[in-house]
mmCIF file of C-alpha atoms and ligand atoms in Angstrom:
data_model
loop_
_atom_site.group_PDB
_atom_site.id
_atom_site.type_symbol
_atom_site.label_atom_id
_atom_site.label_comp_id
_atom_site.label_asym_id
_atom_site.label_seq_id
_atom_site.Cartn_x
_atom_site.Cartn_y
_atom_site.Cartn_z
ATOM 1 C CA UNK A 1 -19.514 2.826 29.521
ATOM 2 C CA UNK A 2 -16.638 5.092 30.331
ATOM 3 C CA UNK A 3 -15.920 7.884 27.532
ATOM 4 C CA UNK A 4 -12.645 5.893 27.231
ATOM 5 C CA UNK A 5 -14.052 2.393 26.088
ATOM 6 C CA UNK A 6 -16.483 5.247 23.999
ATOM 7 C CA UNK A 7 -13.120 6.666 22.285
ATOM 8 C CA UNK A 8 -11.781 3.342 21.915
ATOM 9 C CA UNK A 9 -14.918 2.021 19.988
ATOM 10 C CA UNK A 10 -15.138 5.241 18.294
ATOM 11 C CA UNK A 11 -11.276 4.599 16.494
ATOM 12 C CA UNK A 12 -11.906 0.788 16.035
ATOM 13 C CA UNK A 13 -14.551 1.808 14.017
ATOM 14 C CA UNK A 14 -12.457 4.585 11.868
ATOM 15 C CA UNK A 15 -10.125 1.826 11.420
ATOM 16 C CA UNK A 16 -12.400 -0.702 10.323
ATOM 17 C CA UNK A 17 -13.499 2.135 7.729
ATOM 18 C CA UNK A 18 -9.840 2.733 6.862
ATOM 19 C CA UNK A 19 -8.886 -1.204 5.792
ATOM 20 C CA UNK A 20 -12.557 -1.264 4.100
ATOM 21 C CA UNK A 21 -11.617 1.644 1.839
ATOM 22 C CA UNK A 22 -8.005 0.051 1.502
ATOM 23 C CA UNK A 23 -9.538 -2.896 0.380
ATOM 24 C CA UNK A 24 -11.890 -2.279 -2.254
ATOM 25 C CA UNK A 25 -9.407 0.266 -4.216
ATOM 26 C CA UNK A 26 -6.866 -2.649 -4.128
ATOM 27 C CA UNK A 27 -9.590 -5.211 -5.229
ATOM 28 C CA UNK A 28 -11.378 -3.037 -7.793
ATOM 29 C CA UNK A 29 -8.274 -0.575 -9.295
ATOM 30 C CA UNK A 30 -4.546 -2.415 -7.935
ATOM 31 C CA UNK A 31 -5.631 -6.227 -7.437
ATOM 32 C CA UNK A 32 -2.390 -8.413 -7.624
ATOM 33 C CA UNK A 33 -1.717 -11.038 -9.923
ATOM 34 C CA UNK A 34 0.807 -13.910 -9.483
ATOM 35 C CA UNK A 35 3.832 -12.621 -10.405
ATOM 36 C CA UNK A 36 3.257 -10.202 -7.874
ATOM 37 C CA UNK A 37 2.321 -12.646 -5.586
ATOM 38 C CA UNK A 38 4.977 -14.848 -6.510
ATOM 39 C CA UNK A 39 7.418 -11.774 -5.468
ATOM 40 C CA UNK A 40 6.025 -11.234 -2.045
ATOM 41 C CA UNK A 41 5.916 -14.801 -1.463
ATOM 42 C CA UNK A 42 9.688 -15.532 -2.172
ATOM 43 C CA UNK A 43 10.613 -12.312 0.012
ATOM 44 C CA UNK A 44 8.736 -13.884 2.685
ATOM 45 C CA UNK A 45 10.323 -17.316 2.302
ATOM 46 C CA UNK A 46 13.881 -15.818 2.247
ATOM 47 C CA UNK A 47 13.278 -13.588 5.482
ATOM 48 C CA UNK A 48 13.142 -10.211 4.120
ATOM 49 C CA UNK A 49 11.618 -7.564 5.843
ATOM 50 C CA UNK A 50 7.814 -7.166 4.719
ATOM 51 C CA UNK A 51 8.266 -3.280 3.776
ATOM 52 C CA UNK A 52 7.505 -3.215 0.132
ATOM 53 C CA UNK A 53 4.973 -0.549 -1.016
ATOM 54 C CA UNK A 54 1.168 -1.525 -0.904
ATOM 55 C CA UNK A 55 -0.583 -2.227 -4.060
ATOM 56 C CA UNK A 56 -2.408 1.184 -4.143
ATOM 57 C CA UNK A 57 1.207 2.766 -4.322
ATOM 58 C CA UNK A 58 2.089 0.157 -6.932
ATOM 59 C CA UNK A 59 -1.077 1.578 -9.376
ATOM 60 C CA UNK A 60 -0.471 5.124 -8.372
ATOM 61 C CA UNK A 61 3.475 4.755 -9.557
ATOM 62 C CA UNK A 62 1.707 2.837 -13.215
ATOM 63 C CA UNK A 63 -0.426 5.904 -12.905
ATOM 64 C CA UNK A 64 2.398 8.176 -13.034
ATOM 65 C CA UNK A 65 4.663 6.607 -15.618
ATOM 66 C CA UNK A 66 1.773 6.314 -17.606
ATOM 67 C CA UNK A 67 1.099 10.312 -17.157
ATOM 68 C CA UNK A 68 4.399 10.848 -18.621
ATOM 69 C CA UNK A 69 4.801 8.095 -20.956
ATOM 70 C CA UNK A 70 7.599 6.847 -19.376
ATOM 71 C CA UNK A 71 10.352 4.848 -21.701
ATOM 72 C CA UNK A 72 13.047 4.788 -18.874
ATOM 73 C CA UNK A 73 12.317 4.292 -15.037
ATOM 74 C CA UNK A 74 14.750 4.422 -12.317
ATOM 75 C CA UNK A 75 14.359 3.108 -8.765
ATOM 76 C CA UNK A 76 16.659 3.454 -5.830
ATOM 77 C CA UNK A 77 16.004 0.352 -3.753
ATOM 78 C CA UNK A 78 14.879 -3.033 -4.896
ATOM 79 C CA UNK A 79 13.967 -5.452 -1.957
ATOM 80 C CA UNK A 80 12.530 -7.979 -3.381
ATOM 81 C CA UNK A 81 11.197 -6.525 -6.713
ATOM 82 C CA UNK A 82 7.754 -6.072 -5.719
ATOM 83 C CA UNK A 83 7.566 -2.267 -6.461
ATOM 84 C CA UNK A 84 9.696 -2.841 -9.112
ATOM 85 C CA UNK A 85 6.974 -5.048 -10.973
ATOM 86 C CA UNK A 86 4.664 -2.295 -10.975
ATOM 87 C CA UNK A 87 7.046 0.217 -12.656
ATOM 88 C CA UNK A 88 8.166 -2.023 -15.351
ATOM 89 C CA UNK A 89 4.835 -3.407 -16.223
ATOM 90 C CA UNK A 90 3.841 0.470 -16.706
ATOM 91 C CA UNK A 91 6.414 0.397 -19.499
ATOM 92 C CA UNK A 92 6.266 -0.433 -23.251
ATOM 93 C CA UNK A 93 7.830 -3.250 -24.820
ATOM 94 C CA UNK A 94 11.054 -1.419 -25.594
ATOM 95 C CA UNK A 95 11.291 0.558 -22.317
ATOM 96 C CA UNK A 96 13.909 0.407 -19.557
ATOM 97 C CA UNK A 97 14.046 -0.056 -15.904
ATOM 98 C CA UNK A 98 17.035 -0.051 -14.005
ATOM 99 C CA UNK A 99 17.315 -0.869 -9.839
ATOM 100 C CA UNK A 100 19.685 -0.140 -7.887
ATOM 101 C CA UNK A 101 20.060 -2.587 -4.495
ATOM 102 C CA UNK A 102 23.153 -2.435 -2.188
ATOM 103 C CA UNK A 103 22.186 -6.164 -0.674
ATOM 104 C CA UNK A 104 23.138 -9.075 -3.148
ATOM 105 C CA UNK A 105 20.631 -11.386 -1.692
ATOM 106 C CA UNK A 106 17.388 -8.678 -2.342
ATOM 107 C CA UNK A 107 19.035 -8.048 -6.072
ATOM 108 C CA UNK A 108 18.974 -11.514 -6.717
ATOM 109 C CA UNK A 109 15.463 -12.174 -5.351
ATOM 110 C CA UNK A 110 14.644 -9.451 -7.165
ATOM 111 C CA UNK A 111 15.650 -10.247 -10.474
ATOM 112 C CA UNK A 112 14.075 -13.633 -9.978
ATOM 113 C CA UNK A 113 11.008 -11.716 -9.405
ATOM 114 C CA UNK A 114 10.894 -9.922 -12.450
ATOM 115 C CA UNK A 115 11.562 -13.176 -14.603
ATOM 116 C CA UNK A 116 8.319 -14.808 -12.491
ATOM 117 C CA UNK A 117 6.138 -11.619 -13.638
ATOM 118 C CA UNK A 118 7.364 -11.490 -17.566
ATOM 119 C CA UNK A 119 9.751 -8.341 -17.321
ATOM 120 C CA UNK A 120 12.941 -9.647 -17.221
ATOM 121 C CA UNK A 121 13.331 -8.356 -20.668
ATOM 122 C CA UNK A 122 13.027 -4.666 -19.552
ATOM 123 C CA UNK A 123 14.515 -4.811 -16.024
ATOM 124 C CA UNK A 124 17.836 -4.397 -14.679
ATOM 125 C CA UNK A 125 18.772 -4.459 -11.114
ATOM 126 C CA UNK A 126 22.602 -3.391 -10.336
ATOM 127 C CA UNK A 127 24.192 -4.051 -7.426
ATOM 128 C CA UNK A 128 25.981 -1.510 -5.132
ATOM 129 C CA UNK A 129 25.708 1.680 -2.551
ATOM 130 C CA UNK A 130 23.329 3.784 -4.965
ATOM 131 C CA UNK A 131 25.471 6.363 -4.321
ATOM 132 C CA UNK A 132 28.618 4.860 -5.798
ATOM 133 C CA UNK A 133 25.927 3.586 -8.479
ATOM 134 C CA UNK A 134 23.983 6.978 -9.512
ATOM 135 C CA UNK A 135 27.317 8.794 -11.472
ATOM 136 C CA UNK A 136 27.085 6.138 -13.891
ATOM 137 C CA UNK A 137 23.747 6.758 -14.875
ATOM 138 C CA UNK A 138 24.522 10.016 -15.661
ATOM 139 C CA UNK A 139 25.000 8.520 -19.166
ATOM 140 C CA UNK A 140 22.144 6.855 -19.540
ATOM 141 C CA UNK A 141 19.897 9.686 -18.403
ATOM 142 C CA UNK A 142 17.210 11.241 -19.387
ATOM 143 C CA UNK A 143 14.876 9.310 -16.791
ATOM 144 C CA UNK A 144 10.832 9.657 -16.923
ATOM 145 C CA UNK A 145 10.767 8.643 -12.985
ATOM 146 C CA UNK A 146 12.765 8.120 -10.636
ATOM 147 C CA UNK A 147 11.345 6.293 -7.639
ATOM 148 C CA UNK A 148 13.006 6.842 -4.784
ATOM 149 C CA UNK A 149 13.081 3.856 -1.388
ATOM 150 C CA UNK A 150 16.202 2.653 -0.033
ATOM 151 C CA UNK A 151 17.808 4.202 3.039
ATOM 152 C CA UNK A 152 16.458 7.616 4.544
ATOM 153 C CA UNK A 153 19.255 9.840 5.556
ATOM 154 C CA UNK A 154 20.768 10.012 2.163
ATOM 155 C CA UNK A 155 17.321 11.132 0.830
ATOM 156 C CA UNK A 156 18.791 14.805 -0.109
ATOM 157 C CA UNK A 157 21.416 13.302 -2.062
ATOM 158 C CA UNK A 158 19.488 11.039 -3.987
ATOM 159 C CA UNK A 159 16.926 14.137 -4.679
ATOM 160 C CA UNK A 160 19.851 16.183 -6.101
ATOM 161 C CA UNK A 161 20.523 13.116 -8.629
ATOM 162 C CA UNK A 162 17.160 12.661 -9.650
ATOM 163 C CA UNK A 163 16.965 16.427 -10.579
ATOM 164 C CA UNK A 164 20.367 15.607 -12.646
ATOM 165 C CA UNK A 165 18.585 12.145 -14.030
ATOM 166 C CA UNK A 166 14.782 13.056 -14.852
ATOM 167 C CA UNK A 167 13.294 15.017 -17.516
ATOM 168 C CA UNK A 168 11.336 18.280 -17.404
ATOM 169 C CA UNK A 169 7.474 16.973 -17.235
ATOM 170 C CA UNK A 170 8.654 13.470 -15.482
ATOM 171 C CA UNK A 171 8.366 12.488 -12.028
ATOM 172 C CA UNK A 172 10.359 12.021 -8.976
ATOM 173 C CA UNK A 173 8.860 9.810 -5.885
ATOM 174 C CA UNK A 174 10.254 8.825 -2.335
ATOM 175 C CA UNK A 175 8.444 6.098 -0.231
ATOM 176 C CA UNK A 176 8.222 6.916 3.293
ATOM 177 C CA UNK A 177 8.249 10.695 3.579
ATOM 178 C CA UNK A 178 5.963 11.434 6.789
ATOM 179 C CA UNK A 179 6.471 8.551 8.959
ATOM 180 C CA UNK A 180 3.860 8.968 11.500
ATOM 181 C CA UNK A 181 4.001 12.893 11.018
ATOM 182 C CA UNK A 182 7.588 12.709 12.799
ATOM 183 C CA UNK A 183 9.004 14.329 9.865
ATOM 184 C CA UNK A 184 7.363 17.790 10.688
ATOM 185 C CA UNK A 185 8.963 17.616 14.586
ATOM 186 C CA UNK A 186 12.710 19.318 15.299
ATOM 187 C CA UNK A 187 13.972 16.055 16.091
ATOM 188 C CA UNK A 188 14.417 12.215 15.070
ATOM 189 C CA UNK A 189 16.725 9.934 13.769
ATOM 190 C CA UNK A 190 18.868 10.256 10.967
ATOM 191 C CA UNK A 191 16.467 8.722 8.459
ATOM 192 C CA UNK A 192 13.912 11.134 9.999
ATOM 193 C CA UNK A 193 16.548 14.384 9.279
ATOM 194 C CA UNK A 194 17.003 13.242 5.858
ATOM 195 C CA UNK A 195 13.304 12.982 4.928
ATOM 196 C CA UNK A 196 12.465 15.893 6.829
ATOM 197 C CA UNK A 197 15.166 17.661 4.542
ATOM 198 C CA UNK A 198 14.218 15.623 1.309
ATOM 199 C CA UNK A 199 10.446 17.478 2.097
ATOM 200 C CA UNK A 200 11.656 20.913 3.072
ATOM 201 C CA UNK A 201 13.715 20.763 -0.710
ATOM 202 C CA UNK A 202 11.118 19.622 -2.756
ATOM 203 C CA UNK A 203 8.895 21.525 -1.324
ATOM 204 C CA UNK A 204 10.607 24.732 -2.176
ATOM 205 C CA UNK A 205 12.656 24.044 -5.162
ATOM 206 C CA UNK A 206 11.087 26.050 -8.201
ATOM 207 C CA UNK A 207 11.868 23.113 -10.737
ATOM 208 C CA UNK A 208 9.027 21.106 -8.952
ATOM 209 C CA UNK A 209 5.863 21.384 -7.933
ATOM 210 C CA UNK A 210 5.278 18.580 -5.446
ATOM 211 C CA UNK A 211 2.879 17.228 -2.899
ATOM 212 C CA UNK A 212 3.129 15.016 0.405
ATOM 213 C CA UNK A 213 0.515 12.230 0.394
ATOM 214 C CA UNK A 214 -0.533 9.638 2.996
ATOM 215 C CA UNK A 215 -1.650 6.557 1.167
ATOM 216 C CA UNK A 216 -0.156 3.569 3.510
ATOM 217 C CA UNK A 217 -2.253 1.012 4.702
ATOM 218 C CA UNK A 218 -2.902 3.281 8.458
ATOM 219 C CA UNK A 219 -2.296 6.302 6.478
ATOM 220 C CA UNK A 220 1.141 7.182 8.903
ATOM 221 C CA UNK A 221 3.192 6.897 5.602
ATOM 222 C CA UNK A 222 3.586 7.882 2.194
ATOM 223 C CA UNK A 223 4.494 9.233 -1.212
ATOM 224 C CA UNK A 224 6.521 12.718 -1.808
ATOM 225 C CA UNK A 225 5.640 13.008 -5.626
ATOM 226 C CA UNK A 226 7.222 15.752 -7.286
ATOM 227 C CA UNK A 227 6.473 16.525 -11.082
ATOM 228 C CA UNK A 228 9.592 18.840 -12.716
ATOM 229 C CA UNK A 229 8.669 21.296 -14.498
ATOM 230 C CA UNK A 230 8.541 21.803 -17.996
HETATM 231 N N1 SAH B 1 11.148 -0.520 -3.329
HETATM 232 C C1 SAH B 1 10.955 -1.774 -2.599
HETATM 233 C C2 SAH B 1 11.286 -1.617 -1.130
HETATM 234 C C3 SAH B 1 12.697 -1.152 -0.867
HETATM 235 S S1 SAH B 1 13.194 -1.416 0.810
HETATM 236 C C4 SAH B 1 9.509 -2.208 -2.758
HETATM 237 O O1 SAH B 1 8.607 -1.398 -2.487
HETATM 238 O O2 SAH B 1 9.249 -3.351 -3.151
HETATM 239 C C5 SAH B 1 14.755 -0.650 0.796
HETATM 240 C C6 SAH B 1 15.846 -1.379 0.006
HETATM 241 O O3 SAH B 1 16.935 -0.474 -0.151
HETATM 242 C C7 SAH B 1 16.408 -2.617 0.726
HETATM 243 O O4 SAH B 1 16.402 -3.731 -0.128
HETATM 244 C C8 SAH B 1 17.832 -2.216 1.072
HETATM 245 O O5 SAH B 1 18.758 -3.278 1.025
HETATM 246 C C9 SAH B 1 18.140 -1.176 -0.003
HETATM 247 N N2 SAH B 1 19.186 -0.225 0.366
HETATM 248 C C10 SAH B 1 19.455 0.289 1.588
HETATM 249 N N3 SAH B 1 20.466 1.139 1.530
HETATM 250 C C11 SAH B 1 20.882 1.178 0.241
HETATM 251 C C12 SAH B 1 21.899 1.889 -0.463
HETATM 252 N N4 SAH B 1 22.711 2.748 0.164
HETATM 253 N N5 SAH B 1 22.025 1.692 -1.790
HETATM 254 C C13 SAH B 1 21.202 0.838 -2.448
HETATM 255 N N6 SAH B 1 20.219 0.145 -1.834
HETATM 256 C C14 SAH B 1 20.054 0.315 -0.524
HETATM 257 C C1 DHB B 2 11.544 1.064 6.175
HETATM 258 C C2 DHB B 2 11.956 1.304 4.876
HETATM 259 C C3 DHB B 2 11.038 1.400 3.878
HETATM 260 O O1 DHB B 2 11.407 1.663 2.601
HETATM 261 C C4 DHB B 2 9.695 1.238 4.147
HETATM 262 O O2 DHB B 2 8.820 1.341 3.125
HETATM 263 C C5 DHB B 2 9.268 0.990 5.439
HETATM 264 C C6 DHB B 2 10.197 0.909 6.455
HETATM 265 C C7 DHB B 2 12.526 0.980 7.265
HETATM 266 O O3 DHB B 2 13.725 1.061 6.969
HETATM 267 O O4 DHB B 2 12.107 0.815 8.405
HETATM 268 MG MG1 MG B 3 9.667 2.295 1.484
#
C-alpha cells in the first residue's frame, strides 16, 4: 500500500467519523419533524437551491432565542422557510418573526412553509432587497436575534443594522462566515470580502463579544454568533 491510498483511507475514515457525529446530534437533540420536512420537500420540488442551514444550526438558533427569551426574531433571507421554522417555533405564542426575501417565488414557498409547520400565526415574510427593507424596521425594533443569510457582500451592512435592530443581551448570527477557511486569505470574491469584513467587525467591535464556529455538515462552514452586550 502506498502512503497515498494510506492517507486516503486515513480521511475516509475521519469522514465517516464526521457524518456519524453529525448524525446522532441531529437524531438525538435536532431530529426533524414534518413540517420541516414538508419545507425541504417543497423547496426541492420547486427547484431551489438545497442551501438551507442543517438541523444542528436549526437547534443551536432555538438554543439561542431561547437564551435570550426572544419575543421578536428577525432573519435576513428566507429560501424556503426551513431556517425560518426553527426560529419561530423557538418563540412564544405571542412572539414575532419577520423575513425578509428579495425572490417572490422563495417568499411564497416560504410562507407556505410556515402554515405546513403551525407558525403562520407568528411569521411574516416581506418581500424586497433587505436593504430597501431594513429602514422600516427601524420601528418595529427592539429585535432579540437577528439571523443573518442572504447574499454575502452586503454582510457589513446588514451587521451595522442589526447593531441598530437588536437589544443589549440578544444575539446576532450570519450563516456562512468561513467558507472553507477562504475568509482568512487576502483574496476572494465579493461574497468572500464581505464576510471576511463582516468577521474582522464583529470580531473587534466592543458592543459584542462573538465567536466563529464550524458546525456544517464537512465542518468548511458556519455560524458567526455575536451576543451584544449588556
Ligand atoms: N435562511 C435560509 C437560507 C437562505 S438562502 C435557510 O437556512 O433556510 C439565501 C436567501 O437570500 C435566498 O432565498 C435569496 O433569494 C435571498 N436573498 C439574496 N439576496 C437578497 C437580498 N438582497 N435581500 C433579501 N433576500 C436576498
Ligand atoms: C450559499 C448561500 C448560503 O446562504 C448558504 O448557506 C450556502 C451557499 C451560496 O450563495 O452559495
Ligand atoms: Mg446560508
Amino acid at each position: 500500500m502506498t502512503n497515498h491510498s494510506n492517507e486516503l483511507s486515513f480521511l475516509q475514515q475521519q469522514a465517516k467519523i464526521r457524518h456519524k457525529i453529525e448524525e446522532g446530534i441531529t437524531q438525538q437533540f435536532a431530529p426533524e419533524d414534518e413540517g420541516l420536512q414538508y419545507a425541504l420537500t417543497a423547496a426541492r420540488r420547486a427547484g431551489l437551491p438545497q442551501i438551507q442551514i442543517s438541523p444542528i444550526q436549526g437547534k443551536l438558533l432555538q438554543l439561542l432565542a431561547t437564551a435570550c427569551d426572544a419575543h421578536k426574531i428577525l432573519e435576513i433571507g428566507s429560501l424556503g422557510g426551513y431556517s425560518g421554522i426553527w426560529l419561530a417555533r423557538a418563540l412564544p405564542a405571542n412572539g414575532r418573526f419577520i423575513t425578509l426575501e428579495i425572490n417572490p417565488t422563495h417568499a411564497n414557498l416560504a410562507r407556505n412553509a410556515f402554515t405546513k409547520a403551525g407558525v403562520s400565526d407568528r411569521a411574516e415574510v416581506r418581500v424586497g432587497k433587505a436593504l430597501d427593507l431594513l429602514p422600516q424596521l427601524e420601528s418595529e425594533a427592539p429585535f432579540d436575534l437577528v439571523f443573518i443569510d442572504a447574499d454575502k457582500s452586503p454582510y457589513p451592512q446588514y451587521l451595522e443594522w442589526a447593531l441598530r435592530l437588536t437589544r443589549p443581551g440578544g444575539f446576532i448570527v450570519a450563516d456562512n462566515c468561513i467558507r472553507s477557511g477562504r475568509v482568512f486569505e487576502e483574496s476572494g470574491d465579493e461574497g468572500e470580502i464581505g464576510v471576511r469584513e463582516y468577521n474582522k467587525r464583529i470580531a473587534s467591535d466592543p458592543r459584542l463579544t462573538s465567536l466563529l464556529m464550524a458546525m456544517d455538515d464537512d465542518y468548511t462552514d458556519g455560524f458567526a454568533i455575536s451576543v451584544v452586550k449588556r
